[in-house]
mmCIF file of C-alpha atoms in Angstrom:
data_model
loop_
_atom_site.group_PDB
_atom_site.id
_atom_site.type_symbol
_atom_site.label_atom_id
_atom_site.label_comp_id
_atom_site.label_asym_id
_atom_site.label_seq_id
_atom_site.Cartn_x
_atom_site.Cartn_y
_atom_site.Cartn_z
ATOM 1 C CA UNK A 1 16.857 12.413 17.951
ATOM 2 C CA UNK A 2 16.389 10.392 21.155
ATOM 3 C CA UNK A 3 19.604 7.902 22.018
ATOM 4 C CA UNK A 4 19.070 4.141 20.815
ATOM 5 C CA UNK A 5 21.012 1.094 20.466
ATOM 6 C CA UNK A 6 21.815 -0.615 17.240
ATOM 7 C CA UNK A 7 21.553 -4.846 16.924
ATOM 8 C CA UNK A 8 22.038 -6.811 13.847
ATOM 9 C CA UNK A 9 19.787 -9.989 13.558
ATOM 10 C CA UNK A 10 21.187 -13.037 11.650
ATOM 11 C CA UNK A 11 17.816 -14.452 11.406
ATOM 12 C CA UNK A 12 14.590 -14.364 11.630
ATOM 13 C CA UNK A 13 14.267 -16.116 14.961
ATOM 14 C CA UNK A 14 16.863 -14.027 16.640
ATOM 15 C CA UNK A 15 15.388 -11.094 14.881
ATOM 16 C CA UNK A 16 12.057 -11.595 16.786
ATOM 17 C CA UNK A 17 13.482 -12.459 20.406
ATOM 18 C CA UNK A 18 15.317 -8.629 19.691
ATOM 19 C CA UNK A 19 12.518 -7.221 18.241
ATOM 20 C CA UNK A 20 10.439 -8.124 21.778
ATOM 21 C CA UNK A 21 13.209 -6.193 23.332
ATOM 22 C CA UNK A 22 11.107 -2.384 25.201
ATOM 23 C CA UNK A 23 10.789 0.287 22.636
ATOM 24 C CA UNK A 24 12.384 -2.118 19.246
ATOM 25 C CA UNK A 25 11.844 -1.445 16.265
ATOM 26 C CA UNK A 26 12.714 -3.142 12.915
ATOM 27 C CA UNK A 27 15.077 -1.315 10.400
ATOM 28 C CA UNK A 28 14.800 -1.977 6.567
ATOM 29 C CA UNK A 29 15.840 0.342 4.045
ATOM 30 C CA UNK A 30 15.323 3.133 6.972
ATOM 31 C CA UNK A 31 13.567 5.531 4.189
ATOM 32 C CA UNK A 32 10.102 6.236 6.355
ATOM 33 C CA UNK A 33 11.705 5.054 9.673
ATOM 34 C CA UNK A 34 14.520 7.384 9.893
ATOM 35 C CA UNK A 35 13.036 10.338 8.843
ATOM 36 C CA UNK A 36 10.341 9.950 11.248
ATOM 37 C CA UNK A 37 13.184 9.408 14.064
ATOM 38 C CA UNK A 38 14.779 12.546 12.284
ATOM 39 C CA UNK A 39 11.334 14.218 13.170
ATOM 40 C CA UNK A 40 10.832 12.889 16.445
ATOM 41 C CA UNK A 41 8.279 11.327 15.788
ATOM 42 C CA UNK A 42 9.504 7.880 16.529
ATOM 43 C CA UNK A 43 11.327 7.110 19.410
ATOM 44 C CA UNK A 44 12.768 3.722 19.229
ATOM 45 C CA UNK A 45 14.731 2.761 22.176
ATOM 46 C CA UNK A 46 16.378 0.099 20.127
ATOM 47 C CA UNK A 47 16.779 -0.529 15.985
ATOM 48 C CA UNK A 48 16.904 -3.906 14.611
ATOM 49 C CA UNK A 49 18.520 -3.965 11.729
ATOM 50 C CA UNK A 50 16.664 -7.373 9.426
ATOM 51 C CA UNK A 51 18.403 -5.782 6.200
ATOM 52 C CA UNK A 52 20.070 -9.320 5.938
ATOM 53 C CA UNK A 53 17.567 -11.370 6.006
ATOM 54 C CA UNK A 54 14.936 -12.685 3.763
ATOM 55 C CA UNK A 55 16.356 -11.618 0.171
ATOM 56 C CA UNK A 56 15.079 -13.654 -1.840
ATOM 57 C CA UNK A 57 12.299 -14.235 -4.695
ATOM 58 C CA UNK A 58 11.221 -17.840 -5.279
ATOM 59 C CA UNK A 59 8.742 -19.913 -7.106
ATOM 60 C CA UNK A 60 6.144 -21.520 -5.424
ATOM 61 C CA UNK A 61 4.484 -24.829 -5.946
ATOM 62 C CA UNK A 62 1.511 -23.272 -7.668
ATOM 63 C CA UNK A 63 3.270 -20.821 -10.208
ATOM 64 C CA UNK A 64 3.288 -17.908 -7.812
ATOM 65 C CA UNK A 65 6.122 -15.980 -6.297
ATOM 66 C CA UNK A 66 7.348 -15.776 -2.689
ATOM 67 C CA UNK A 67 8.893 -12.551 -2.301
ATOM 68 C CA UNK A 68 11.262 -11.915 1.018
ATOM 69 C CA UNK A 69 10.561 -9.225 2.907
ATOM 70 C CA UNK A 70 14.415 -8.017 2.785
ATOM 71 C CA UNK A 71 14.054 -7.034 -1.221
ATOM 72 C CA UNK A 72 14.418 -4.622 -2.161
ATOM 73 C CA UNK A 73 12.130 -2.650 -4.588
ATOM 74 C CA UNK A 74 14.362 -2.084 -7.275
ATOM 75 C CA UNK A 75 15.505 -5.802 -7.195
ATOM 76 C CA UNK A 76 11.259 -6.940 -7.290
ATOM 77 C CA UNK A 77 11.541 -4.148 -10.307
ATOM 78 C CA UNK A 78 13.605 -5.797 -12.188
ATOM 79 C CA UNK A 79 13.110 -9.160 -11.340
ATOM 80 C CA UNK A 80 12.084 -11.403 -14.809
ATOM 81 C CA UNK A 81 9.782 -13.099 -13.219
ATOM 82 C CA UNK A 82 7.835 -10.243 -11.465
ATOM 83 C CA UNK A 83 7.974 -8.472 -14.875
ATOM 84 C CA UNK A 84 5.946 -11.032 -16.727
ATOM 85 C CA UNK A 85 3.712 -12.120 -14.406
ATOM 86 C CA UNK A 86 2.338 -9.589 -11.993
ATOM 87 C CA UNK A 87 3.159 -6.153 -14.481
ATOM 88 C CA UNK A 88 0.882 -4.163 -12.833
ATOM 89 C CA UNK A 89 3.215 -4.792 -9.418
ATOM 90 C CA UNK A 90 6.407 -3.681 -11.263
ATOM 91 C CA UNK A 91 4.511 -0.234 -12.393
ATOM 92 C CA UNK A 92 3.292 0.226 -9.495
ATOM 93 C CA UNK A 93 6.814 -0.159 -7.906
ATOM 94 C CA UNK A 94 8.386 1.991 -9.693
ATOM 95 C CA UNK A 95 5.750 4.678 -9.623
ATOM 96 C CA UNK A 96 6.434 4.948 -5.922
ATOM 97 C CA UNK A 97 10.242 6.208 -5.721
ATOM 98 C CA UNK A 98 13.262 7.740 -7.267
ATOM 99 C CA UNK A 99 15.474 5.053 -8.021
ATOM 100 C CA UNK A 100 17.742 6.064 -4.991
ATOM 101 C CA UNK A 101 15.374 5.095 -2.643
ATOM 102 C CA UNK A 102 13.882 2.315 -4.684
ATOM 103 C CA UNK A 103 17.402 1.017 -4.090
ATOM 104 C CA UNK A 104 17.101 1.239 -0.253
ATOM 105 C CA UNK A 105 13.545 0.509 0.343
ATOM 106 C CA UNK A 106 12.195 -3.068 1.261
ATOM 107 C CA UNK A 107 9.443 -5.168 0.483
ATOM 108 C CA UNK A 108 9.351 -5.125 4.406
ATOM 109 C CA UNK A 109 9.149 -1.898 5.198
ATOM 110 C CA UNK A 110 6.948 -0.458 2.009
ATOM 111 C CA UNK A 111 4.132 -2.119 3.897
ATOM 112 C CA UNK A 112 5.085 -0.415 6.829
ATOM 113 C CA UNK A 113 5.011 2.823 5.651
ATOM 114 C CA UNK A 114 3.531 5.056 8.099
ATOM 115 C CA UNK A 115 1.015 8.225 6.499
ATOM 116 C CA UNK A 116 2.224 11.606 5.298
ATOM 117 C CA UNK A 117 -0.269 13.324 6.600
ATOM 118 C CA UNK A 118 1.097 17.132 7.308
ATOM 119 C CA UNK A 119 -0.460 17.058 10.733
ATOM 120 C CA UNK A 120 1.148 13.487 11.747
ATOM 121 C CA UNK A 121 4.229 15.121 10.949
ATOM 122 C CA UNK A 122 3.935 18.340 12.723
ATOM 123 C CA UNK A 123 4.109 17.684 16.473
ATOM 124 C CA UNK A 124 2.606 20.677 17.089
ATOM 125 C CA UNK A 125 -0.775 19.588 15.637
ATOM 126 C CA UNK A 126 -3.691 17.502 16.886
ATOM 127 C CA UNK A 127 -2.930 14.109 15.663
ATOM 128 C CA UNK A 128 -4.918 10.990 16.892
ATOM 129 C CA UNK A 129 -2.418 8.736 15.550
ATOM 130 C CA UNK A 130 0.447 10.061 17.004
ATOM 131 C CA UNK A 131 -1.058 10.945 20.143
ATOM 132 C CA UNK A 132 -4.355 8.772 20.809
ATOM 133 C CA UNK A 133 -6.969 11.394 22.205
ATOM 134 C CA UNK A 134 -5.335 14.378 21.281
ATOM 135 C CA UNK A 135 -8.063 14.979 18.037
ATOM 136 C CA UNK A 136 -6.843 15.549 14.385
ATOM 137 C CA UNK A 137 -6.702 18.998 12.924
ATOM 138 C CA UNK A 138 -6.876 17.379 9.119
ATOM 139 C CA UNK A 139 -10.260 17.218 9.825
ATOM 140 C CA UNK A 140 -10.522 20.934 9.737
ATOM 141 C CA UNK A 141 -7.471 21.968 8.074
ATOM 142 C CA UNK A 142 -5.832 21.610 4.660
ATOM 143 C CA UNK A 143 -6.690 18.082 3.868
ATOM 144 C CA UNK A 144 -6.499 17.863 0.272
ATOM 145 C CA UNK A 145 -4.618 14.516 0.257
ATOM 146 C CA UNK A 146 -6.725 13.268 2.759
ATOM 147 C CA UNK A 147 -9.430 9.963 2.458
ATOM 148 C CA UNK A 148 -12.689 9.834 1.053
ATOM 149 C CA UNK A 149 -13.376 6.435 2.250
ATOM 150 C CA UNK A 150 -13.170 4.226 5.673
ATOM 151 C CA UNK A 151 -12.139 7.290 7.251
ATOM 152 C CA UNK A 152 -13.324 8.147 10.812
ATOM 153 C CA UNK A 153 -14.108 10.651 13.003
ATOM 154 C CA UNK A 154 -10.827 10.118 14.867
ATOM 155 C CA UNK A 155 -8.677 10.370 11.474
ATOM 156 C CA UNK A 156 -8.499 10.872 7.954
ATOM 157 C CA UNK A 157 -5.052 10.190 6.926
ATOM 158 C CA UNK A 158 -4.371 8.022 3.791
ATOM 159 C CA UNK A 159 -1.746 4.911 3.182
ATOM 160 C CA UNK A 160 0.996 6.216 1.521
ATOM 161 C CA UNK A 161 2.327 3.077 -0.861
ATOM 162 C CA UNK A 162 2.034 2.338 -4.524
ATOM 163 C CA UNK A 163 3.706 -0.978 -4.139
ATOM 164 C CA UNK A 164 0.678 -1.869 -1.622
ATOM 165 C CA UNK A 165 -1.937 -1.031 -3.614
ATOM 166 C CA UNK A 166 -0.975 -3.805 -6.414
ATOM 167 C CA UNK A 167 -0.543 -6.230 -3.369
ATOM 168 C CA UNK A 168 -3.880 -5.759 -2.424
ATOM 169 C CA UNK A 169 -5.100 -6.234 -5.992
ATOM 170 C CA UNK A 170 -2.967 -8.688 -6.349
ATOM 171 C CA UNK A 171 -4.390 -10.822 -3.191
ATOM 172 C CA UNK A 172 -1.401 -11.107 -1.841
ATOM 173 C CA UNK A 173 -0.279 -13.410 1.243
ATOM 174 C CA UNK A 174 1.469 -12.063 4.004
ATOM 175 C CA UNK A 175 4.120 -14.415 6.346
ATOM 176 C CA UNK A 176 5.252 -13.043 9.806
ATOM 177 C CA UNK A 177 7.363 -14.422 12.654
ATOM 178 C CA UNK A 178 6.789 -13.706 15.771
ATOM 179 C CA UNK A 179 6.960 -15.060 19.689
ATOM 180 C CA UNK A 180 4.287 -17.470 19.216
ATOM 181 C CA UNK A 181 5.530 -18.472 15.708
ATOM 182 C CA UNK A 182 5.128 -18.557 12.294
ATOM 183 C CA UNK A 183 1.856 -17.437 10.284
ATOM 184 C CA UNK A 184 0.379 -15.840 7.216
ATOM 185 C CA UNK A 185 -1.998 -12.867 6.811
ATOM 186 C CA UNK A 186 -4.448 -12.303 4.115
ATOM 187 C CA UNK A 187 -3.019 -8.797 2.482
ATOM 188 C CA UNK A 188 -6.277 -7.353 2.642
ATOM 189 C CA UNK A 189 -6.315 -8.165 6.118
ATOM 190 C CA UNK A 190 -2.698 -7.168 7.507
ATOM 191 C CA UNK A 191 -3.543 -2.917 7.112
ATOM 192 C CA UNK A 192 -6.799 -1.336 9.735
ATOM 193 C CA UNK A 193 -9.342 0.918 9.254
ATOM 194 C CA UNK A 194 -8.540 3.625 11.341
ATOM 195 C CA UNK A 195 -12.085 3.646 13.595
ATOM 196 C CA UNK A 196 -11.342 5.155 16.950
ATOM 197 C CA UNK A 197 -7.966 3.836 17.267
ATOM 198 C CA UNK A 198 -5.956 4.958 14.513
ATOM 199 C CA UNK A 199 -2.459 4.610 15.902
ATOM 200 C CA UNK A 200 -2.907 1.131 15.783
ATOM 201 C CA UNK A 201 -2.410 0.544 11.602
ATOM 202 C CA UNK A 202 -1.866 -2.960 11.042
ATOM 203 C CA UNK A 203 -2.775 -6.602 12.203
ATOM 204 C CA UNK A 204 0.738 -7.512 13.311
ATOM 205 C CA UNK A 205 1.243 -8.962 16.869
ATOM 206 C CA UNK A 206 3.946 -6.989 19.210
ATOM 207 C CA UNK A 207 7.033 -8.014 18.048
ATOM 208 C CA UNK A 208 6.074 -9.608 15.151
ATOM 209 C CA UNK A 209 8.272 -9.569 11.297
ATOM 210 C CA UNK A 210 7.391 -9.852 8.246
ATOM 211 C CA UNK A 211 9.211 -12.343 6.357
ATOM 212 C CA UNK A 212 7.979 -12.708 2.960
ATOM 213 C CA UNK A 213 5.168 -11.588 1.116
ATOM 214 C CA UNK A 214 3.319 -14.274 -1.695
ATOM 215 C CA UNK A 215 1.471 -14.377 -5.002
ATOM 216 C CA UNK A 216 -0.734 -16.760 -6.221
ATOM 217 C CA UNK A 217 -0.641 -17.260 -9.789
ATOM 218 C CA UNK A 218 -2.424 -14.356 -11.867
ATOM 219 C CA UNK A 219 -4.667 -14.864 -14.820
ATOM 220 C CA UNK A 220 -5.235 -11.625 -15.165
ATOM 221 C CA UNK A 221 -1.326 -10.130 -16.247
ATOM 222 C CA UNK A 222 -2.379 -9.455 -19.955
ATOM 223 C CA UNK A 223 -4.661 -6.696 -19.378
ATOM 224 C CA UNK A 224 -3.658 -5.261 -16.097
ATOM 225 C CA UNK A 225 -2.065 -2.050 -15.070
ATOM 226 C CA UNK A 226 -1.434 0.804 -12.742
ATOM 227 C CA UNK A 227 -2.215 4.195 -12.982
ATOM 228 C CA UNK A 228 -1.558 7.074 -10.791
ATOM 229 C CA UNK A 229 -2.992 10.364 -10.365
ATOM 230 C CA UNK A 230 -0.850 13.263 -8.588
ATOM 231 C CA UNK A 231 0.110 16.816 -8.490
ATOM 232 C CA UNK A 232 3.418 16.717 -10.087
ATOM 233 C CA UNK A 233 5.150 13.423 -12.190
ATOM 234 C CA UNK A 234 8.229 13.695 -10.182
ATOM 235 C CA UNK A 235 7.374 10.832 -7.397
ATOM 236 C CA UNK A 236 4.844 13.070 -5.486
ATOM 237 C CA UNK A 237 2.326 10.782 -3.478
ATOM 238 C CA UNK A 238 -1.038 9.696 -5.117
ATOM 239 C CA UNK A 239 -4.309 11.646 -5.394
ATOM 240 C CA UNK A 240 -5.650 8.882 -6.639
ATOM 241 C CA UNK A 241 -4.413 5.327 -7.813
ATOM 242 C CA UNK A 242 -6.151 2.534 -9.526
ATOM 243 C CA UNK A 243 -4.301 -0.876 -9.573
ATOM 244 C CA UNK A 244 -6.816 -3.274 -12.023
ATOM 245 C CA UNK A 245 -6.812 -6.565 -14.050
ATOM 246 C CA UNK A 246 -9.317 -8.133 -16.317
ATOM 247 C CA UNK A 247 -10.066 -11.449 -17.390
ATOM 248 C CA UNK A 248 -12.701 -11.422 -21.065
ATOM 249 C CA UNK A 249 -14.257 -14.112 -22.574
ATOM 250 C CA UNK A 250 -16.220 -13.043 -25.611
ATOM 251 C CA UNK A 251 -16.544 -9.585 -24.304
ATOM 252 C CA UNK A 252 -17.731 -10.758 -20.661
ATOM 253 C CA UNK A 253 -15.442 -10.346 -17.692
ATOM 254 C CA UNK A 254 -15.024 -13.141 -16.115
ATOM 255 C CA UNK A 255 -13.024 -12.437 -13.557
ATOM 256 C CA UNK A 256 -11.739 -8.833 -12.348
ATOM 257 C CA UNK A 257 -9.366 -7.293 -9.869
ATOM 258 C CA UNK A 258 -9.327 -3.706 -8.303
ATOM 259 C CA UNK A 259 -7.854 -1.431 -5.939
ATOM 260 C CA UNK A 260 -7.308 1.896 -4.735
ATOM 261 C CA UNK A 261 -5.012 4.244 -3.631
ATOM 262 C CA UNK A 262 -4.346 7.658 -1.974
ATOM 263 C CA UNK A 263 -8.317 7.157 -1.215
ATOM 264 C CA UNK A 264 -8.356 5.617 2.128
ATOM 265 C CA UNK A 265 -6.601 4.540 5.369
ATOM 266 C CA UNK A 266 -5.201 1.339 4.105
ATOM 267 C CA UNK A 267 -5.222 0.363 0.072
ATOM 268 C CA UNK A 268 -8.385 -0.027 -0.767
ATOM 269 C CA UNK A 269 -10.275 -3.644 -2.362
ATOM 270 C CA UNK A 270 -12.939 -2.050 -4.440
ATOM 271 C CA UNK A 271 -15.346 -4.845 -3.900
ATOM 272 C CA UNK A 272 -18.142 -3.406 -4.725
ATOM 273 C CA UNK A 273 -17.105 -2.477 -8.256
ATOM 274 C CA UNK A 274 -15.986 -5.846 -8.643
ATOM 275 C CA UNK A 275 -19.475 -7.573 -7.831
ATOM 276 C CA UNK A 276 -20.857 -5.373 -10.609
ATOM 277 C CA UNK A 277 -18.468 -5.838 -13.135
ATOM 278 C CA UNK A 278 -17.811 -9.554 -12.917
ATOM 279 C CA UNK A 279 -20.023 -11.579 -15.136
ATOM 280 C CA UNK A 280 -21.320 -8.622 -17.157
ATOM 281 C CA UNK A 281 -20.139 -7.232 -20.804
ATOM 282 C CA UNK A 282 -17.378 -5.065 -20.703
ATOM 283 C CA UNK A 283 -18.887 -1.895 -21.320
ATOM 284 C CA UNK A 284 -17.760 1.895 -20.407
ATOM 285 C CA UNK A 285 -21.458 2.135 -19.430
ATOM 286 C CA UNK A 286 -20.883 -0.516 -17.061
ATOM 287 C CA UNK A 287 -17.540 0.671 -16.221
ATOM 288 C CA UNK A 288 -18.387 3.748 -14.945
ATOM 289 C CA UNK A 289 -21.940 2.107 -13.170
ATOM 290 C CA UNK A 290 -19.242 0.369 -11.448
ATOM 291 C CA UNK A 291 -17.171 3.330 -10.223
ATOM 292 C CA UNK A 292 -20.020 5.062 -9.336
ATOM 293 C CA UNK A 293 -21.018 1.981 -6.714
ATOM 294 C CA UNK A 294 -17.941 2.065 -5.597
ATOM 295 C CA UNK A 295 -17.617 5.321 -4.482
ATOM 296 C CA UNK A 296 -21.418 5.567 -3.232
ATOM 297 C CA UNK A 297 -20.122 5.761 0.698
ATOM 298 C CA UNK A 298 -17.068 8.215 -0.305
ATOM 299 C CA UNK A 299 -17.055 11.445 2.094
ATOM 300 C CA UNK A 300 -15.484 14.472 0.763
ATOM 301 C CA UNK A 301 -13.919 16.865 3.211
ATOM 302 C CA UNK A 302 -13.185 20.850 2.593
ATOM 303 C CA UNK A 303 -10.235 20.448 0.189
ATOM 304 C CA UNK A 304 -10.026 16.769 -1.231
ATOM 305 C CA UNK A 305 -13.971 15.950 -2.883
ATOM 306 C CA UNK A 306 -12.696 16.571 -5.866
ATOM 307 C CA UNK A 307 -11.062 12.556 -5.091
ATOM 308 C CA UNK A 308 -14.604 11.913 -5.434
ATOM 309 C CA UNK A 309 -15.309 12.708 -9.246
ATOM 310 C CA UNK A 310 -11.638 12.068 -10.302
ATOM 311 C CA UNK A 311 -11.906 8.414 -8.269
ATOM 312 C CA UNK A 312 -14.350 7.275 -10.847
ATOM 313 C CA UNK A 313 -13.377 8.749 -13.782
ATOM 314 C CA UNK A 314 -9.618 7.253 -13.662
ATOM 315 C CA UNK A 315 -11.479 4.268 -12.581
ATOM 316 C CA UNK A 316 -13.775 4.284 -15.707
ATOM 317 C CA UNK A 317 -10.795 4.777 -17.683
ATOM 318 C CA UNK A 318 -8.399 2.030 -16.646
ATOM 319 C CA UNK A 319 -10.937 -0.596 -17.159
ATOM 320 C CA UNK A 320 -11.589 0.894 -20.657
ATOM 321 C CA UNK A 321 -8.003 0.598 -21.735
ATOM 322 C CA UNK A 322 -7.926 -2.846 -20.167
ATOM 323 C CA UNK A 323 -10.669 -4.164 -22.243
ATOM 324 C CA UNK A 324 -9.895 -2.552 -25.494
ATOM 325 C CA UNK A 325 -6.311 -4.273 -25.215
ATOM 326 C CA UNK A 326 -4.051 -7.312 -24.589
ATOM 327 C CA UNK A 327 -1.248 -5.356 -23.663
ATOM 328 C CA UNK A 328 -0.770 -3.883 -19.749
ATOM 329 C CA UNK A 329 -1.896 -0.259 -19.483
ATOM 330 C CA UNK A 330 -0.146 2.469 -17.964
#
């Protein structure tokens, strides 16, 4: 592990003018950032520790939530509030961890969570992320985990979070501080594509924090849920994930919320489902039309097009359940 130094912010503001600091990085719960450290793979010259900060969950003016970025995941978990009003966040929460590390892990850093692809981890492979240029051996290699959509020839890695997937159903609202201030991020905006620059992941400015993440209010809690696909039950990453809510009116949808997960480079808006869905009768016909538009541009490789078929049938499925009950599906 390469030699660093160790600062404790206080607050945000100071946090920031350390975090601009050559070769900082922030420290959360550590889970992703110390491993990859352990691994070499990071090389921070200098860890910010922003564990203090930003610990709180409050109401907004509107009925949503403002949760900080220093929460931590079994606190958003088990938080009353969270429970009744975005359910499909607190399942997909605690489909993500063991409850040790749900206990460590931040809000913060869960959206920070760099990929598990085998390759980005072994610095003996081609990895374009780790090392811009170098190619990516997924691409040819085992890549069963890999994406089937918005990948690129430079990289076919997939976002690792469960939390992050609900988020981006969710529409979430992302606040960061950084040298030139204070702003907010549209979630589905914050995480990249991975195009020909794949080691850069997100929309954060150098230096920048996240603070706090926020939810408007949700109309759509009664019939939403999270469901997640993997090898094993035992907190193994996603295969696929489908994060959904529905809002009927006599049988219609009238309003409708999807994502994906373990599909793509960043969690994945199905918009094109949702265009197709909205404003028609909830149907399994129409559910799996839906699906099926969705994954229209999906690219299998070698190992993983199997994501393709199993993509829309645990698609089809979810919104099934949804519509055939009141109650959150899991």
């Amino acid at each position: 592990m390469t030699p660093f130094s160790y600062e404790r912010a206080t607050d945000a503001q100071g946090a920031v003018a350390l975090g601009a600091r050559a070769g900082a990085k922030y420290l959360g719960g550590g889970t992703n950032l110390v491993d990859l450290m352990r691994e070499t793979i990071e090389h921070p010259q200098v860890l910010v520790d922003v564990t203090g900060l930003s610990r709180e969950i409050v109401e907004t003016a509107d009925g949503g939530l403002k949760i900080g970025a220093g929460v931590k995941n079994t606190a958003v978990a088990a938080d009353r509030r969270v429970c009744e009003r975005y359910p499909l966040l607190v399942q997909a929460t605690l489909a993500g961890a063991s409850a040790q590390i749900r206990n460590m892990a931040t809000v913060g850093g869960n959206l920070l969570q760099r990929t598990r692809c085998i390759y980005f981890y072994d610095d003996a492979a081609r990895c374009n992320k780790r090392a811009p240029g170098e190619g990516c051996d997924a691409i040819e290699g085992i890549n069963r985990n890999h994406a089937i959509l918005g990948a690129s020839g430079a990289c076919v890695a997939t976002h690792p979070s469960d939390m992050c997937v609900a988020l981006a159903a969710l529409d979430a609202v992302v606040s960061v501080q950084g040298p030139g201030g204070a702003r907010e991020i549209p979630f589905l905006d914050l995480h990249r594509l991975p195009g020909d620059t794949p080691q850069i992941e997100t929309a954060l400015l150098p230096a920048e924090l996240i603070t706090a993440v926020t939810l408007p209010p949700n109309r759509l809690a009664a019939r939403s849920g999270y469901r997640k696909v993997r090898d094993r039950a035992s907190y193994a990453f996603a295969l696929v994930s489908v994060a959904a809510g529905l809002q009927l009116e006599g049988g219609v949808i009238k309003d409708v919320r999807l994502a994906l997960g373990g599909v793509a480079h960043k969690p994945w808006r199905a918009r094109a489902a949702e265009a197709v869905l909205k404003g028609a009768p909830a149907t399994e016909t129409l559910f799996r039309q839906a699906a099926e538009t969705e994954l229209a541009t999906a690219q299998g490789l070698r190992d993983n097009a199997f994501k393709i078929e199993l993509s829309r049938r645990v698609i089809a499925d979810v919104l099934a359940r949804l519509s055939h009950s009141g109650e959150t599906a899991r």
